[in-house]
Coordinates of N, CA and C in Angstrom, one line a residue:
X1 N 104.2 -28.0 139.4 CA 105.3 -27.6 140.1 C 105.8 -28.9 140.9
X2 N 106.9 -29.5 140.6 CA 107.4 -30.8 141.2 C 107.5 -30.3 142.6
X3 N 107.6 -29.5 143.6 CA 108.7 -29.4 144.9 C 106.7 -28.5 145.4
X4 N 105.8 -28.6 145.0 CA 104.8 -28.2 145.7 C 104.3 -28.6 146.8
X5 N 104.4 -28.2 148.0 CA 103.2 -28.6 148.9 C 102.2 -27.8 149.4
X6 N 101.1 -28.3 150.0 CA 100.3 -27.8 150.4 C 98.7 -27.9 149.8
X7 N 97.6 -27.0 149.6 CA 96.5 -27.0 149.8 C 96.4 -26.4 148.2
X8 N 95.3 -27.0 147.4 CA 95.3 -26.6 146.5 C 93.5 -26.5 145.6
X9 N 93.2 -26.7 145.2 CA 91.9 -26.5 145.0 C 91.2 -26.2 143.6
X10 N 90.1 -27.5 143.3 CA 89.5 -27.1 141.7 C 88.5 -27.3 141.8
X11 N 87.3 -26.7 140.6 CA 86.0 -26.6 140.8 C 85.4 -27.5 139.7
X12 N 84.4 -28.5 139.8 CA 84.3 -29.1 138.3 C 82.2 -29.3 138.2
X13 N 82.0 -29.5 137.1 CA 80.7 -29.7 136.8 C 80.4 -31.4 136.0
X14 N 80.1 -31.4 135.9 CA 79.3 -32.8 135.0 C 78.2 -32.4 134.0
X15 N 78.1 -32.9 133.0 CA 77.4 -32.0 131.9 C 76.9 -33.6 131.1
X16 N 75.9 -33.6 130.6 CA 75.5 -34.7 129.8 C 75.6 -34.8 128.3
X17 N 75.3 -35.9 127.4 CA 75.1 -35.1 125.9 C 74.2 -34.9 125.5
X18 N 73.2 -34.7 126.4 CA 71.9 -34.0 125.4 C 70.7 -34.7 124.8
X19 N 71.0 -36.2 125.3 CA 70.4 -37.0 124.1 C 69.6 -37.9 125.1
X20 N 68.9 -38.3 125.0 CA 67.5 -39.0 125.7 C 66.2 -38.2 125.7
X21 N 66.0 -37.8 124.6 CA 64.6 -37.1 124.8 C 65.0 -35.1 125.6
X22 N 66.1 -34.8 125.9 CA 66.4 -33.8 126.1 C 66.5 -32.8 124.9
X23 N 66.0 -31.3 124.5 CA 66.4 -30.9 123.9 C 67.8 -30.2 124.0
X24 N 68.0 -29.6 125.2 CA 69.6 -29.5 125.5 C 70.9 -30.1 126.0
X25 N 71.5 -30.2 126.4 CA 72.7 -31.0 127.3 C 72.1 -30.5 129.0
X26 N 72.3 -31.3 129.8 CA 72.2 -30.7 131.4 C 73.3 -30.4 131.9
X27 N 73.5 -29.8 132.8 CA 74.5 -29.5 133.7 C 74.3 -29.4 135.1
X28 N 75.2 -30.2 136.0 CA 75.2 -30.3 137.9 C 75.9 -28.8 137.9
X29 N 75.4 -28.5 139.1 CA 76.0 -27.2 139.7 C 77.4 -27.5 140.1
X30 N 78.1 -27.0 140.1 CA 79.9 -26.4 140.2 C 79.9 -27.3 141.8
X31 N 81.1 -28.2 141.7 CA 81.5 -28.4 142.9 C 83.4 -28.8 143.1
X32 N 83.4 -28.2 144.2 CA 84.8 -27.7 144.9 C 85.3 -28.5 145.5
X33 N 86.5 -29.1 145.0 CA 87.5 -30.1 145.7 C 88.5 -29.6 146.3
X34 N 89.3 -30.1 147.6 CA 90.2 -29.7 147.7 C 91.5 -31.0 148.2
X35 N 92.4 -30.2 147.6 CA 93.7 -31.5 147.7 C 94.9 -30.9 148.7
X36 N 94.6 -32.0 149.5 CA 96.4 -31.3 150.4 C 97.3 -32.7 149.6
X37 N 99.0 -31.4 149.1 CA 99.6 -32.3 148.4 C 101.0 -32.4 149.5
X38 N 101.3 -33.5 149.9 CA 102.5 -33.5 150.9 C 103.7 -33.6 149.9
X39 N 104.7 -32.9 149.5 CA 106.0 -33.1 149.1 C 106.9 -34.3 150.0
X40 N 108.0 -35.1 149.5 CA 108.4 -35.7 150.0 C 109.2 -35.1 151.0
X41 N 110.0 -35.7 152.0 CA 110.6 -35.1 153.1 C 112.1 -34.6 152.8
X42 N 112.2 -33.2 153.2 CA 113.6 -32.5 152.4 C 114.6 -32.3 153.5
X43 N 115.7 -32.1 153.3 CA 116.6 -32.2 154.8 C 116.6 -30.6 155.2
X44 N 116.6 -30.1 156.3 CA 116.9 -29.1 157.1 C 118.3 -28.2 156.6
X45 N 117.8 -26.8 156.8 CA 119.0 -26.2 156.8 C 119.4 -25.5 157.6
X46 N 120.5 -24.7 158.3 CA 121.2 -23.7 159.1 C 122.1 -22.9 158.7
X47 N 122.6 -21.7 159.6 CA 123.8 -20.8 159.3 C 124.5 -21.2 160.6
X48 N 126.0 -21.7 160.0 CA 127.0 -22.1 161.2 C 127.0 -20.9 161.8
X49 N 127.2 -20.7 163.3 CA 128.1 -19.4 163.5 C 129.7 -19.8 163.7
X50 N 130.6 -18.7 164.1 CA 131.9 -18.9 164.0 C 132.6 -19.9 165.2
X51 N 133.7 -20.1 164.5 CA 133.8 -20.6 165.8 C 134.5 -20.2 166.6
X52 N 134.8 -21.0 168.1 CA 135.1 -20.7 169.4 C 136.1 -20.7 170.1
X53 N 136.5 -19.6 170.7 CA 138.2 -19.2 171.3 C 137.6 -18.7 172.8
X54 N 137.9 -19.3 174.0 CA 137.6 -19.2 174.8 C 139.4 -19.4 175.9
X55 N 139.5 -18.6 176.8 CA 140.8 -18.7 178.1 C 140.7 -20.3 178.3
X56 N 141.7 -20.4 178.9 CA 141.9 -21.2 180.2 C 141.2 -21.0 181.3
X57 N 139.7 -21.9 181.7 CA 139.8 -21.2 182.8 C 140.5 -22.0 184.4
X58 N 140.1 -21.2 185.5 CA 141.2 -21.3 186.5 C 140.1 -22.1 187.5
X59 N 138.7 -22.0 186.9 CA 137.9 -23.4 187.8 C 136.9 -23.5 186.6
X60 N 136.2 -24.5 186.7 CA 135.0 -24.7 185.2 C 133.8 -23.6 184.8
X61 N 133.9 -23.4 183.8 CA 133.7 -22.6 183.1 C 132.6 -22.9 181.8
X62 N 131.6 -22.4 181.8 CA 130.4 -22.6 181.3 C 130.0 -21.4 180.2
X63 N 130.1 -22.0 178.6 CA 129.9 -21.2 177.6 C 129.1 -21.4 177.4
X64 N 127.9 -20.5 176.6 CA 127.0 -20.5 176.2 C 126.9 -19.1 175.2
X65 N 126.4 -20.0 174.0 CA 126.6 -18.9 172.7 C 125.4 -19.0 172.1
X66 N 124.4 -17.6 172.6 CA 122.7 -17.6 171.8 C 123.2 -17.5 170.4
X67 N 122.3 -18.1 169.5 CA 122.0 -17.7 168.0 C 123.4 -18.4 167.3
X68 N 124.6 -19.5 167.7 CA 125.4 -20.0 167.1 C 125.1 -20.6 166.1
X69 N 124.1 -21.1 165.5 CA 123.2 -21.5 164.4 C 122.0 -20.8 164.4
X70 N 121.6 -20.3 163.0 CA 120.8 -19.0 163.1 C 120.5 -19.4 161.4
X71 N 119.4 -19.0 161.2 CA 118.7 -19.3 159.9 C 118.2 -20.9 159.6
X72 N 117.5 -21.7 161.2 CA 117.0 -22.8 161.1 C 116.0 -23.1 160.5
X73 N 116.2 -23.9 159.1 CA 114.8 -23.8 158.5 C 114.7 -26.1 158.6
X74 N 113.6 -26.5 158.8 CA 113.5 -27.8 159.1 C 112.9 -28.4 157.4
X75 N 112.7 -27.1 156.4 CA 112.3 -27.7 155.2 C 111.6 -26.5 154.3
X76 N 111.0 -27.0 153.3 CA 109.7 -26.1 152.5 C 108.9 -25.5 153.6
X77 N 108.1 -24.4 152.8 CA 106.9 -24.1 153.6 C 105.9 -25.2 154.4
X78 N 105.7 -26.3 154.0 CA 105.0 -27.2 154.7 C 105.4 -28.2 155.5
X79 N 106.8 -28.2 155.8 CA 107.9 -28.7 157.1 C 108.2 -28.2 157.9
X80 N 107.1 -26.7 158.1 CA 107.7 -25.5 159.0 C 107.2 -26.6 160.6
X81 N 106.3 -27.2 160.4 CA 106.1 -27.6 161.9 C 106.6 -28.8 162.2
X82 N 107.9 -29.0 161.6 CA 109.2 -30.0 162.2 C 109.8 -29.4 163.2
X83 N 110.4 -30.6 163.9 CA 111.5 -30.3 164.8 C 112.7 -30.3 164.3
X84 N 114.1 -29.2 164.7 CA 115.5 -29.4 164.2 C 116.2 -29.9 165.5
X85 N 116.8 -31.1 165.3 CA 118.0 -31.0 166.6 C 119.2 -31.0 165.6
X86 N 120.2 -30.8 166.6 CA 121.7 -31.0 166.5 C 122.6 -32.4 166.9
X87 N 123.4 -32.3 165.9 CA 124.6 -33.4 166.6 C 125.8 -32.9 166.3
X88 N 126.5 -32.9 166.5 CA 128.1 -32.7 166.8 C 128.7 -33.9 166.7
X89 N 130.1 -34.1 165.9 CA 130.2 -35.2 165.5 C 132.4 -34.5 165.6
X90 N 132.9 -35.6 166.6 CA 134.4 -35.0 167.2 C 135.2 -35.5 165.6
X91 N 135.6 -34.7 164.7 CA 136.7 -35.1 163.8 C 138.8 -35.0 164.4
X92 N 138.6 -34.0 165.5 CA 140.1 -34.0 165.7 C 140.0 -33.4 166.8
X93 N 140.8 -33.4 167.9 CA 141.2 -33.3 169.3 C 142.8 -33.1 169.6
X94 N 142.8 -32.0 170.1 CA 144.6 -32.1 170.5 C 144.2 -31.2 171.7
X95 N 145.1 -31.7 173.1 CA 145.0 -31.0 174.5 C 145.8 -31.1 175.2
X96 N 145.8 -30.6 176.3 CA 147.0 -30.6 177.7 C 145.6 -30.8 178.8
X97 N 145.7 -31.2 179.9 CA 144.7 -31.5 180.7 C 145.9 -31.9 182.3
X98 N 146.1 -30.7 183.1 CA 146.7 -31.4 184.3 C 147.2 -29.8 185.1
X99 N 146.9 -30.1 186.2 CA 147.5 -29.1 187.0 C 148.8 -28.9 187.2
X100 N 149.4 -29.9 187.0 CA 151.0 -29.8 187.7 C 151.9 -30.2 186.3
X101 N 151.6 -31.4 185.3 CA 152.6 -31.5 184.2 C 151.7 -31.2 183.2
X102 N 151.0 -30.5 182.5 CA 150.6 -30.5 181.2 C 150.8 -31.7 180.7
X103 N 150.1 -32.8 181.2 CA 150.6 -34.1 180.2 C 149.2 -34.0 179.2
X104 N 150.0 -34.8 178.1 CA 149.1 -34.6 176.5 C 148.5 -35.8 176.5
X105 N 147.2 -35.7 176.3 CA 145.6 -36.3 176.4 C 145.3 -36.5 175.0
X106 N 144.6 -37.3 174.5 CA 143.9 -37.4 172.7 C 142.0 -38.3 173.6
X107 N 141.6 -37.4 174.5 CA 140.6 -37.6 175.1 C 139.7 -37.0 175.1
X108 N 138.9 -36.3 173.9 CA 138.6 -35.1 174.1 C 137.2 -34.7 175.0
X109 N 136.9 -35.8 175.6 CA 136.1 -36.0 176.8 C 137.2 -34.9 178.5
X110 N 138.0 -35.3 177.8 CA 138.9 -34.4 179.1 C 139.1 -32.9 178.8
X111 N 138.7 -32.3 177.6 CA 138.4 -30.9 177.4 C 137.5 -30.3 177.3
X112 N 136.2 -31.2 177.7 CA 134.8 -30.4 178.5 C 134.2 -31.2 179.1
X113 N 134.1 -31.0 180.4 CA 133.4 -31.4 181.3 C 131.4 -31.3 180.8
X114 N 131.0 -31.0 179.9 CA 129.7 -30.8 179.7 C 130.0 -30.2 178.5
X115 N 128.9 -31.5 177.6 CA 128.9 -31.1 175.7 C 130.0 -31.0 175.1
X116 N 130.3 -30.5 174.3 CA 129.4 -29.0 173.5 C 128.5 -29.7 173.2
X117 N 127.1 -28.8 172.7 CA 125.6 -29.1 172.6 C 124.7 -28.4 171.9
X118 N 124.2 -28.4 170.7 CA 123.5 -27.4 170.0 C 121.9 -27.7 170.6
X119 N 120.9 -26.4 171.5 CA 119.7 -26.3 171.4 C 119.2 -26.4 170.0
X120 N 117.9 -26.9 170.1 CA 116.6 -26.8 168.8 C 117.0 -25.2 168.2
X121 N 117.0 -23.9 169.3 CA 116.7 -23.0 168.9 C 118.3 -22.3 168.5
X122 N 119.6 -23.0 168.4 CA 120.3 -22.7 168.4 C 121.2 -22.3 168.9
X123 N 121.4 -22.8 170.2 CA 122.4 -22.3 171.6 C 123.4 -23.6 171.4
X124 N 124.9 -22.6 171.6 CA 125.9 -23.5 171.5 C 126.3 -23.4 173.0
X125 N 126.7 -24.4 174.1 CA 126.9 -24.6 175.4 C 127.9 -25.6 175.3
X126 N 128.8 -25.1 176.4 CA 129.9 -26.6 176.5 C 130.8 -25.7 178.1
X127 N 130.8 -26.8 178.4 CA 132.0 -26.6 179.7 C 133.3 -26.9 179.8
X128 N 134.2 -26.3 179.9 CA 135.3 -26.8 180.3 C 135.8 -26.7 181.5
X129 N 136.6 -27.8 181.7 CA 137.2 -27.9 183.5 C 138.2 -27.0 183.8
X130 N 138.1 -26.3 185.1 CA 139.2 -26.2 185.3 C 140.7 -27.1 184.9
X131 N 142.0 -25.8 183.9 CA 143.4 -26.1 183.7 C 143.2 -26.9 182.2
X132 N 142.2 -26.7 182.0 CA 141.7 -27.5 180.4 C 142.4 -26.8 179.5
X133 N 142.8 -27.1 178.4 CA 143.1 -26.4 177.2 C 143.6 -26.8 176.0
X134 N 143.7 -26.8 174.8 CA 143.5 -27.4 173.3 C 142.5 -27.4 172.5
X135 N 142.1 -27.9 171.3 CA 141.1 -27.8 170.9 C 140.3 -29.0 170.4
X136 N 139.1 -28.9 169.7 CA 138.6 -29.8 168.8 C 137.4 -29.7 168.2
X137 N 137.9 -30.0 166.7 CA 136.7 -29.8 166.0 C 135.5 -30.8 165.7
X138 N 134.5 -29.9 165.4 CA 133.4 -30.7 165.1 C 132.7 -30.8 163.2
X139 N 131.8 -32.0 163.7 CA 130.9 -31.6 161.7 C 130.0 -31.5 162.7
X140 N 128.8 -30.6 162.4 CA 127.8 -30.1 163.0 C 126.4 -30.7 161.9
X141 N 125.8 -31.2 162.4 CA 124.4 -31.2 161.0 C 123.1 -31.2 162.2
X142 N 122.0 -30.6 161.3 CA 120.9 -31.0 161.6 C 120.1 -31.7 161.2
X143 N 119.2 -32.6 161.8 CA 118.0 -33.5 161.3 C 116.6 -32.9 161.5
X144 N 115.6 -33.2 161.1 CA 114.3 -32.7 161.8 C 114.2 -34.3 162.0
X145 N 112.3 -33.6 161.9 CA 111.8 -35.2 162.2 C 110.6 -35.8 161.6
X146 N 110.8 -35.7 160.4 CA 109.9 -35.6 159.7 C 110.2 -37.4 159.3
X147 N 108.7 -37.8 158.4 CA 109.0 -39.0 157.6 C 109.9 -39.4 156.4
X148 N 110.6 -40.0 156.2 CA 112.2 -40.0 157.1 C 112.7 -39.1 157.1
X149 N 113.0 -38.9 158.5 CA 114.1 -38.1 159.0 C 114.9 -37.8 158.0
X150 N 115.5 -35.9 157.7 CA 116.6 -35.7 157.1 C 117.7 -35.0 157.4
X151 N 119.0 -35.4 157.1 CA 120.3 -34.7 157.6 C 120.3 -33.5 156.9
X152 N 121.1 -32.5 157.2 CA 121.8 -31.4 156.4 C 123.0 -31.4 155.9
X153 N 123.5 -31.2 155.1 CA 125.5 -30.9 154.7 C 125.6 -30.7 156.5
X154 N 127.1 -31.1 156.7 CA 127.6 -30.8 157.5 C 128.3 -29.4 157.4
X155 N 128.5 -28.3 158.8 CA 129.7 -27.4 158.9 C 130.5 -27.9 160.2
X156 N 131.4 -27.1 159.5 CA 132.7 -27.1 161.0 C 132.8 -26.2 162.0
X157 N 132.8 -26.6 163.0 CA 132.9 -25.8 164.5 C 134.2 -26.1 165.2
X158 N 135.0 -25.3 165.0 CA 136.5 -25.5 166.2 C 136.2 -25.1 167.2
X159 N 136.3 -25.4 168.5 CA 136.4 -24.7 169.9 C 138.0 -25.1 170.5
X160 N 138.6 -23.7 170.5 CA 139.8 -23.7 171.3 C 139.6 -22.9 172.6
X161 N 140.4 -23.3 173.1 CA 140.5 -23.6 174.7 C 142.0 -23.0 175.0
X162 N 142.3 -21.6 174.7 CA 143.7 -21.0 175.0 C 144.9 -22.0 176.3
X163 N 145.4 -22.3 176.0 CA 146.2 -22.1 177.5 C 146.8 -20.8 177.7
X164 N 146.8 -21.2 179.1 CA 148.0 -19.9 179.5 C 148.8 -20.4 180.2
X165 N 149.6 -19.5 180.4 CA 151.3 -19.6 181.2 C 150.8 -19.5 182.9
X166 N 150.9 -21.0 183.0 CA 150.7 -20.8 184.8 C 151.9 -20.8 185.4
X167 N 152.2 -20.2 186.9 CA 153.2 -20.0 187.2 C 153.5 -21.3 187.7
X168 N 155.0 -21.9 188.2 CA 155.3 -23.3 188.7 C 154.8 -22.9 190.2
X169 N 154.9 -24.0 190.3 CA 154.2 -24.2 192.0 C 155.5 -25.0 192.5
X170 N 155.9 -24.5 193.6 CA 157.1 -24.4 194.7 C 156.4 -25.6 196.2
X171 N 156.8 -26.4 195.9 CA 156.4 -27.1 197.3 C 157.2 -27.2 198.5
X172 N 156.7 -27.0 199.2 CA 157.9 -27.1 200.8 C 158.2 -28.9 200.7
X173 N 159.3 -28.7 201.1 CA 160.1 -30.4 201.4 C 161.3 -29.9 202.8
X174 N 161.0 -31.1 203.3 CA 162.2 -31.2 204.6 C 163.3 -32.2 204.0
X175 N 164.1 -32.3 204.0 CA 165.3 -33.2 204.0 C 166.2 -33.7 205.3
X176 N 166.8 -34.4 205.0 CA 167.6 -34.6 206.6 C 169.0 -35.1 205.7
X177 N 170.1 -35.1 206.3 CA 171.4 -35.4 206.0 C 171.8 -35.7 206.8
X178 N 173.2 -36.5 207.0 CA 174.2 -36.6 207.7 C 175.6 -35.8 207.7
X179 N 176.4 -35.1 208.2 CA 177.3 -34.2 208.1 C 178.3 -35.0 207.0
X180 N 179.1 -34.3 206.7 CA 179.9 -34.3 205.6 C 179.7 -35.4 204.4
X181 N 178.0 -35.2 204.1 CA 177.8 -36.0 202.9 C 177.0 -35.1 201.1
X182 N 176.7 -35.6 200.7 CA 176.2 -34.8 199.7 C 174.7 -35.0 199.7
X183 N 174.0 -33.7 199.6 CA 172.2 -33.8 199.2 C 171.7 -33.5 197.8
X184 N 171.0 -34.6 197.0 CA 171.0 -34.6 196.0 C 169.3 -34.8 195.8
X185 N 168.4 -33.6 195.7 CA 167.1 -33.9 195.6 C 166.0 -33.3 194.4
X186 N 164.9 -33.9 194.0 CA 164.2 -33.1 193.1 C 163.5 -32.3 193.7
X187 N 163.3 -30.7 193.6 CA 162.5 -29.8 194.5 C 161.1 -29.5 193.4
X188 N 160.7 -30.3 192.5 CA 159.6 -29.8 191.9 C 158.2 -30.8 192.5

């Protein structure tokens, strides 16, 4: 079996021909070898979970999603005692990031304040700042850590970040004039 690993085991004798003054052949008593067979190192698998639609929030805001990767296997039966991490890898970014003008960012460091970040055991976490909103996708793979190290196919993870409709903000302003002239001011 090419893809075997593990512990395996055969029993052998030694036996002569019989000839030196022997009238029979001899035989050694039965002895028991055993072979550990290491398969080469296979890459890791997972089950993406879906991805993420989360509000606007109105101060930062901390997601955390148990079991967003779920069916972590680091290889064959004899890879089970690898380790899996994650990486996240940004393919596209679109956002608004501002309290007062929605001005448009391609930063997507400005749409979470912390991560996103896959645990070993599969926890998706990411922060976003307060007034944040847009999205951005990821390729997600795992490695273990075995001799050499192996990647997985990549999946895709979107996290959107809703905006919502905030109301405009009204600022007080004083003005001064002089009589019979015209006031011509921006009140935003």
């Amino acid at each position: 079996n090419p893809s075997f690993c593990g512990t395996d085991t055969f029993a052998y004798q030694l036996q002569d021909d019989g000839l030196g003054g022997h009238a029979s052949a001899l035989r050694s008593s039965a002895t028991l070898v055993t072979v550990y067979v290491s398969g080469p190192n296979e890459a890791p698998s997972f089950s993406a979970g879906p991805d993420q639609t989360v509000p606007e929030p109105s101060t930062g805001t901390t997601t955390t999603v148990s079991n967003w990767a779920t069916a972590i296997v680091p290889g064959p039966t004899c890879e089970q005692t690898q380790t899996v991490s994650f990486r996240l890898v940004g393919t596209e970014f679109r956002g608004a990031w501002s309290t007062s003008d929605r001005t448009q960012y391609s930063d997507r460091t400005l749409l979470f304040s912390a991560g996103p970040s896959i645990s070993p055991a599969g926890t998706l976490t990411f922060t976003v700042p307060a007034d944040a909103c847009g999205y951005a996708d990821y390729a997600v793979t795992a490695t273990d850590n075995g001799s050499p190290p192996k990647t997985s196919a990549a999946s895709n993870l979107r996290i959107l970040v809703q905006c919502s409709n905030d109301p405009p903000v009204a600022n007080a302003d004083t003005f001064s004039v002089v009589p019979r002239s015209t006031l011509s001011a921006n009140l935003l």
